[in-house]
Coordinates of N, CA, C and O in Angstrom, one line a residue:
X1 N 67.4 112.3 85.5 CA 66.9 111.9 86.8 C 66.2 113.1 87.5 O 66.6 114.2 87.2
X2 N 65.1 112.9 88.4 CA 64.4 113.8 88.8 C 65.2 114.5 89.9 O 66.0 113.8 90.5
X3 N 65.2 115.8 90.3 CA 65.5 116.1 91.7 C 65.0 116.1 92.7 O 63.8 116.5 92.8
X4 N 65.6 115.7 93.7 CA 65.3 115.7 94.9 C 65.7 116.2 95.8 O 66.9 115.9 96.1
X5 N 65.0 117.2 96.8 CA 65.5 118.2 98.0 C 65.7 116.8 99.3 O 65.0 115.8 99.6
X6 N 66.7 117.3 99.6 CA 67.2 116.8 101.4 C 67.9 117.5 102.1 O 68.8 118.2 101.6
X7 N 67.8 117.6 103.4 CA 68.4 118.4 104.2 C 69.1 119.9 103.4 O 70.2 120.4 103.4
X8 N 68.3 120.0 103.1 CA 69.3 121.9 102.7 C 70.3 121.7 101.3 O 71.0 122.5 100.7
X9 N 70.2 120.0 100.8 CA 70.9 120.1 99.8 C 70.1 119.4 98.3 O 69.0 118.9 98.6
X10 N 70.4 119.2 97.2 CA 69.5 119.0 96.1 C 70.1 117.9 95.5 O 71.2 118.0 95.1
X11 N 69.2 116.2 95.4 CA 70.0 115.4 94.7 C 70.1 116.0 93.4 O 69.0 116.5 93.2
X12 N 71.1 116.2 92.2 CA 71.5 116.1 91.1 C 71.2 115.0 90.5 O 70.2 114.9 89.8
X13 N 72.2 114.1 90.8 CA 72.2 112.9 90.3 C 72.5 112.0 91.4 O 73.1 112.2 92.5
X14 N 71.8 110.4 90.7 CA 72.3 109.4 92.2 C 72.1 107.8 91.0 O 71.1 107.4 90.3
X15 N 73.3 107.2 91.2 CA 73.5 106.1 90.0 C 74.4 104.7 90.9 O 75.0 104.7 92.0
X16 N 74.1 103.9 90.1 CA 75.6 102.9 90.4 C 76.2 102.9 89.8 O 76.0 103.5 88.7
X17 N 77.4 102.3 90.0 CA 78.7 102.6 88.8 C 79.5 101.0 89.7 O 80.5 100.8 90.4
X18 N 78.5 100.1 89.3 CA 79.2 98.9 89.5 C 78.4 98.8 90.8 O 77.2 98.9 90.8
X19 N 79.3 98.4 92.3 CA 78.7 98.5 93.4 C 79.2 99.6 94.0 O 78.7 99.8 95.2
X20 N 79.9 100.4 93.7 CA 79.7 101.9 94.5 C 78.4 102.8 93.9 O 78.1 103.0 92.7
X21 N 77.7 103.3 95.0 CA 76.8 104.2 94.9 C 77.5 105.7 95.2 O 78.1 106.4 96.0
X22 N 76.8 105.9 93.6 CA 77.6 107.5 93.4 C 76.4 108.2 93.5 O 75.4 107.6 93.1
X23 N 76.4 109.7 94.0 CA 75.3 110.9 94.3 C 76.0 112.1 94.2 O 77.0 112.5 94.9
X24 N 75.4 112.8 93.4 CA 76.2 114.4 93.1 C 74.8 115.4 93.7 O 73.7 115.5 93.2
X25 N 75.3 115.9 95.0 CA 74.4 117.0 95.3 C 74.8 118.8 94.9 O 75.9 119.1 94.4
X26 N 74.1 119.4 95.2 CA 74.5 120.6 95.1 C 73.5 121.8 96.2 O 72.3 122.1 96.2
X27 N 74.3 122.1 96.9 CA 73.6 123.3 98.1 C 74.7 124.5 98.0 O 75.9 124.4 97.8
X28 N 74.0 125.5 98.2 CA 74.7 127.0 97.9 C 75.1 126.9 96.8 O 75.9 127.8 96.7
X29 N 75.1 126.3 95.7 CA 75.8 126.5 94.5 C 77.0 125.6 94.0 O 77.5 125.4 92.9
X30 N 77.3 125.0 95.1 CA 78.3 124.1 95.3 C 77.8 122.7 95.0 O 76.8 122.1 95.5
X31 N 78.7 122.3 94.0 CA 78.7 120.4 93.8 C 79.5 119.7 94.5 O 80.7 119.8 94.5
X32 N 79.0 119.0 95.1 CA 79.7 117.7 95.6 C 79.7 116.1 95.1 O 78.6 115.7 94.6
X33 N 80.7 115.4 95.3 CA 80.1 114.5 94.4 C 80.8 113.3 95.4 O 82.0 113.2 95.5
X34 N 79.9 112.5 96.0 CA 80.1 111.3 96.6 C 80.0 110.0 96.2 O 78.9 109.8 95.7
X35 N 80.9 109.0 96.1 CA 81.6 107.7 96.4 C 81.3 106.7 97.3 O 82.4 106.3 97.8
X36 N 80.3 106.0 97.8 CA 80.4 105.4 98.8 C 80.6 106.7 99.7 O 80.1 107.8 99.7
X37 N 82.0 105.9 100.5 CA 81.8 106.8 101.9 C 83.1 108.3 101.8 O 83.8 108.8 102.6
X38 N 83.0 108.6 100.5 CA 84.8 109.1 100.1 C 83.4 110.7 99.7 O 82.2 110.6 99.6
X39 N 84.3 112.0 99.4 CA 83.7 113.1 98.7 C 84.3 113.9 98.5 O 85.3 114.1 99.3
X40 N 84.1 114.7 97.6 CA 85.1 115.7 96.9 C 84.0 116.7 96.3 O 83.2 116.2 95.6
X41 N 84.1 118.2 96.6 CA 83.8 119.2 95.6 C 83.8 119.2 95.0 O 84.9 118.6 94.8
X42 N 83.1 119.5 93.5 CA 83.5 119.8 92.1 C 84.0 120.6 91.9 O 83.4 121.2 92.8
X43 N 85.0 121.6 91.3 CA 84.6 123.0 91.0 C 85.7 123.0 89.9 O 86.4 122.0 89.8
X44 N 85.9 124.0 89.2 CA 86.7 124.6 88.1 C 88.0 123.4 88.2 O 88.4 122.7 87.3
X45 N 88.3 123.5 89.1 CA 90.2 122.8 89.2 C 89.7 121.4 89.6 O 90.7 120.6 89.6
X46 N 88.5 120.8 89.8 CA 88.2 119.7 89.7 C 88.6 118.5 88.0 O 88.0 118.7 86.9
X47 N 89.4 117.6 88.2 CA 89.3 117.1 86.9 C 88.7 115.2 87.2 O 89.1 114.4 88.0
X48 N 87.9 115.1 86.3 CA 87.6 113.8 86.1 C 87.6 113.4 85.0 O 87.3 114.2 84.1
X49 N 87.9 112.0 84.7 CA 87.9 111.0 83.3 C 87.3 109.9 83.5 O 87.6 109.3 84.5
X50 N 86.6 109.5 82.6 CA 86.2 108.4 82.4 C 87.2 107.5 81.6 O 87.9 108.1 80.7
X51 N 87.5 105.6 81.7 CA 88.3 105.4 81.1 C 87.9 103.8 80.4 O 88.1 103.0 81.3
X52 N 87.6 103.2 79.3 CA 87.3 102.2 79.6 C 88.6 101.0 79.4 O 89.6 101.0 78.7
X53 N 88.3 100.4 80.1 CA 89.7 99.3 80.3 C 89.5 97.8 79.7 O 90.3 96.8 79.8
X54 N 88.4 97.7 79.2 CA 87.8 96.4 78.4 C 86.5 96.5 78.6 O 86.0 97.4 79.3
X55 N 85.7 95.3 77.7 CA 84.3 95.7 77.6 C 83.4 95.7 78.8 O 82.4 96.3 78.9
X56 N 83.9 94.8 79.8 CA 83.3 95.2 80.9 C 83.6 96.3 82.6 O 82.8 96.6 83.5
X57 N 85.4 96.7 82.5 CA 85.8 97.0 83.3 C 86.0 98.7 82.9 O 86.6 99.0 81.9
X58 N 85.3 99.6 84.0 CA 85.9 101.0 83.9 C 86.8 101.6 84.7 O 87.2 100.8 85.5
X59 N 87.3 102.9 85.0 CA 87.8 103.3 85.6 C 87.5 104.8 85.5 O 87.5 105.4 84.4
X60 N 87.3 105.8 87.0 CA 87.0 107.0 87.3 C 87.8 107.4 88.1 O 87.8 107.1 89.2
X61 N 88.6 108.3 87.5 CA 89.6 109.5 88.0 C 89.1 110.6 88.3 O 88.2 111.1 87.6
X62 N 89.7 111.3 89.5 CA 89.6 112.4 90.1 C 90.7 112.6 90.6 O 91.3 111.9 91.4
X63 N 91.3 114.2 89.8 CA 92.3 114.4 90.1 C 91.6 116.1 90.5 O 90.6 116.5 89.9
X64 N 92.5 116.9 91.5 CA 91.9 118.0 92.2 C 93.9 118.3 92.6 O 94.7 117.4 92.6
X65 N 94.3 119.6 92.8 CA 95.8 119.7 92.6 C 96.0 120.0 94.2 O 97.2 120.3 94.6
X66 N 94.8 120.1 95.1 CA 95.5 120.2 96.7 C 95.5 118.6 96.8 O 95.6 118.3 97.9
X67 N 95.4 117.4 95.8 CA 95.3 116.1 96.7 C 96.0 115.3 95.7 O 96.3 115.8 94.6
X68 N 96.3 113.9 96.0 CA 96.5 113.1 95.4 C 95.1 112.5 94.4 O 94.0 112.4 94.7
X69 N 95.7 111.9 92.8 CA 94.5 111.6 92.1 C 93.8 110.5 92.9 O 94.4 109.8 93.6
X70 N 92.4 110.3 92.8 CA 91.8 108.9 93.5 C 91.0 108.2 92.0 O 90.4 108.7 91.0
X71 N 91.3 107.0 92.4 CA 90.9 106.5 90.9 C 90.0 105.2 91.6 O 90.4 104.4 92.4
X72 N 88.8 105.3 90.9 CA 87.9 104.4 91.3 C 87.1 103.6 89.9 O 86.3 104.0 89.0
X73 N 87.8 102.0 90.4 CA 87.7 100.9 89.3 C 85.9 100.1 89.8 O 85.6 99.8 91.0
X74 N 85.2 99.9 88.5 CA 83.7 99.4 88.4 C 83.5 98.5 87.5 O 84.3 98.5 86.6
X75 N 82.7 97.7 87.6 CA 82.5 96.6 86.3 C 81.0 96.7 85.7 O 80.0 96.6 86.4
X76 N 81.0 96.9 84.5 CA 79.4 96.9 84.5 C 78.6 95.0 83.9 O 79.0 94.2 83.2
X77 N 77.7 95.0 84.4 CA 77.1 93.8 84.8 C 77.3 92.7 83.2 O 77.3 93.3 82.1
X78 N 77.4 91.7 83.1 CA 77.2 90.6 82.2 C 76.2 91.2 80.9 O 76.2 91.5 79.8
X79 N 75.7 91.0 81.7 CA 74.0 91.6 80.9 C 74.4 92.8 79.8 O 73.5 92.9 78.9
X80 N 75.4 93.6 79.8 CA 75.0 94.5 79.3 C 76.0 93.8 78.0 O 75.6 94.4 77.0
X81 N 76.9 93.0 77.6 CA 78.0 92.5 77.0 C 77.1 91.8 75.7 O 77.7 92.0 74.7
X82 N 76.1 91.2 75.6 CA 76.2 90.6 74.8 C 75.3 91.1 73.7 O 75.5 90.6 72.5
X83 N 74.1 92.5 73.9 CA 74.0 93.3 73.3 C 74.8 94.2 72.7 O 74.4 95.1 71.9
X84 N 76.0 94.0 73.2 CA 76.8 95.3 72.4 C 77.0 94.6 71.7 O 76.6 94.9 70.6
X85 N 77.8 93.3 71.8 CA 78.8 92.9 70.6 C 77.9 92.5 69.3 O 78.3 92.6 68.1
X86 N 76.6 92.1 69.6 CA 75.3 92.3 68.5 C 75.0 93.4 67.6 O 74.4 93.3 66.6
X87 N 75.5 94.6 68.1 CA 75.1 95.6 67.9 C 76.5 96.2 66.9 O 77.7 96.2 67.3
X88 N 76.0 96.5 65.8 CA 77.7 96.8 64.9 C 78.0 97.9 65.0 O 79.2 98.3 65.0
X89 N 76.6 98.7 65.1 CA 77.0 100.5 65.6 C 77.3 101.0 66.7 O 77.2 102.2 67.0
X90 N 77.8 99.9 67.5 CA 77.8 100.8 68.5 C 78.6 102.0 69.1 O 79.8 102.1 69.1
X91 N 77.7 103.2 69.7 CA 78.5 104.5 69.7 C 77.8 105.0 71.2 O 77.0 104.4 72.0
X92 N 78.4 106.3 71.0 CA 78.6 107.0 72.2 C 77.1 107.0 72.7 O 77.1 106.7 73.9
X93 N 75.7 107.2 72.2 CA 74.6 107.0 72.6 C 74.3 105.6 73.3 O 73.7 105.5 74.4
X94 N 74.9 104.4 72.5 CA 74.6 103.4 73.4 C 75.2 102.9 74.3 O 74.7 102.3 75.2
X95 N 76.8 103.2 74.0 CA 77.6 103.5 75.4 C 77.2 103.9 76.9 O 77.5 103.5 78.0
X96 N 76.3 105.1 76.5 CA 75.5 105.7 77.6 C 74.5 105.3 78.6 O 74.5 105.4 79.8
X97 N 73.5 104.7 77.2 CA 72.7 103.5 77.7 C 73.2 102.6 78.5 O 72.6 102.5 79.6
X98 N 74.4 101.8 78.4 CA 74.7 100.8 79.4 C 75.4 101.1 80.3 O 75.6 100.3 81.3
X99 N 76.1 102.3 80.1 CA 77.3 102.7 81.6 C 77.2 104.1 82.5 O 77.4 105.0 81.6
X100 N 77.1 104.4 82.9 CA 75.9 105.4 83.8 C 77.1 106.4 83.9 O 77.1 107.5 83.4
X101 N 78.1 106.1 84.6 CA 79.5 106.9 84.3 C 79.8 107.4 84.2 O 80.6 108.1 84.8
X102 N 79.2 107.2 82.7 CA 79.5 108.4 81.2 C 78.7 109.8 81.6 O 79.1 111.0 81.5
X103 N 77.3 109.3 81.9 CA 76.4 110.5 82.4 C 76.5 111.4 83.3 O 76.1 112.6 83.2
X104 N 77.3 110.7 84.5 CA 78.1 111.1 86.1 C 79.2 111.7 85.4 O 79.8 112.4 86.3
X105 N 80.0 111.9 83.8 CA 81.6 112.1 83.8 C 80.8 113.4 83.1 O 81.2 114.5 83.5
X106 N 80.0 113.5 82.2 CA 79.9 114.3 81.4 C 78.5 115.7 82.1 O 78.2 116.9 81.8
X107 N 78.0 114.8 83.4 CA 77.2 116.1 84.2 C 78.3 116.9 84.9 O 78.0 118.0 85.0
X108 N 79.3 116.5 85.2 CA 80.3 117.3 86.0 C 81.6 117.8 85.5 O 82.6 118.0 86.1
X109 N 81.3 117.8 83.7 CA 81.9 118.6 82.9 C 83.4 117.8 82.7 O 84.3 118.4 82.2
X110 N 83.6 116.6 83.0 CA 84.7 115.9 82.6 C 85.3 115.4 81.3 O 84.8 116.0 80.4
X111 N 86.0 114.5 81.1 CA 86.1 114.1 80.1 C 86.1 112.0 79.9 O 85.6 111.3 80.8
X112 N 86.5 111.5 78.9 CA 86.0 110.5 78.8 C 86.9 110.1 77.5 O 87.3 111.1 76.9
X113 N 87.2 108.4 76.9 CA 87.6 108.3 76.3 C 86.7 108.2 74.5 O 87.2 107.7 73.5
X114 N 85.1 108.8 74.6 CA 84.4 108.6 73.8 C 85.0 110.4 73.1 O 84.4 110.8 72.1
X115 N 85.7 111.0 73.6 CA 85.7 112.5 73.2 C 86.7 112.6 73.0 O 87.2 113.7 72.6

């Protein structure tokens, strides 16, 4: 995704993940990474996972040790379901392709159940 400057900070990234709109900026050096209306720093002690829970339902963890973990559940659209199960190879590239997630879990150095 291209970047984009706003107010003193730099979009990263900016995706859906179901119907929450997720955006990872970064100003002074610093990542932030917002949820709808929720946000949290990235940094070293930051942990996130990706998790898939069936073919169409995910789940994103954020766990950070001054807070309680926040776990935020997404569905990815119809549409993406009936190409996969067509598809006999399917792997971690095409995974990518259809769930944006993965790209949001793996820009902010997390982990996932494809690793």
């Amino acid at each position: 995704m291209a970047r984009v400057c706003r107010a003193g900070s730099e979009v990263v990234w900016a995706g859906r993940l179901g119907r929450l709109l997720a955006v990872v900026r970064e100003a002074d050096g610093e990542r932030t990474l917002y949820l709808d209306d929720w946000s949290t720093v990235v940094d070293e002690r930051t942990g996130i996972h990706h998790e898939e829970l069936g073919p169409l339902r995910r789940r994103l963890t954020v766990r950070r040790p001054d807070r309680q973990p926040v776990v935020f559940r997404y569905r990815l659209p119809w549409s993406v379901l009936v190409p996969r199960f067509l598809d006999v190879a399917h792997d971690r590239w095409a995974a990518e392709a259809d769930d944006p997630g993965l790209l949001l879990v793996e820009l902010l150095g997390g982990t996932d159940d494809w690793k």
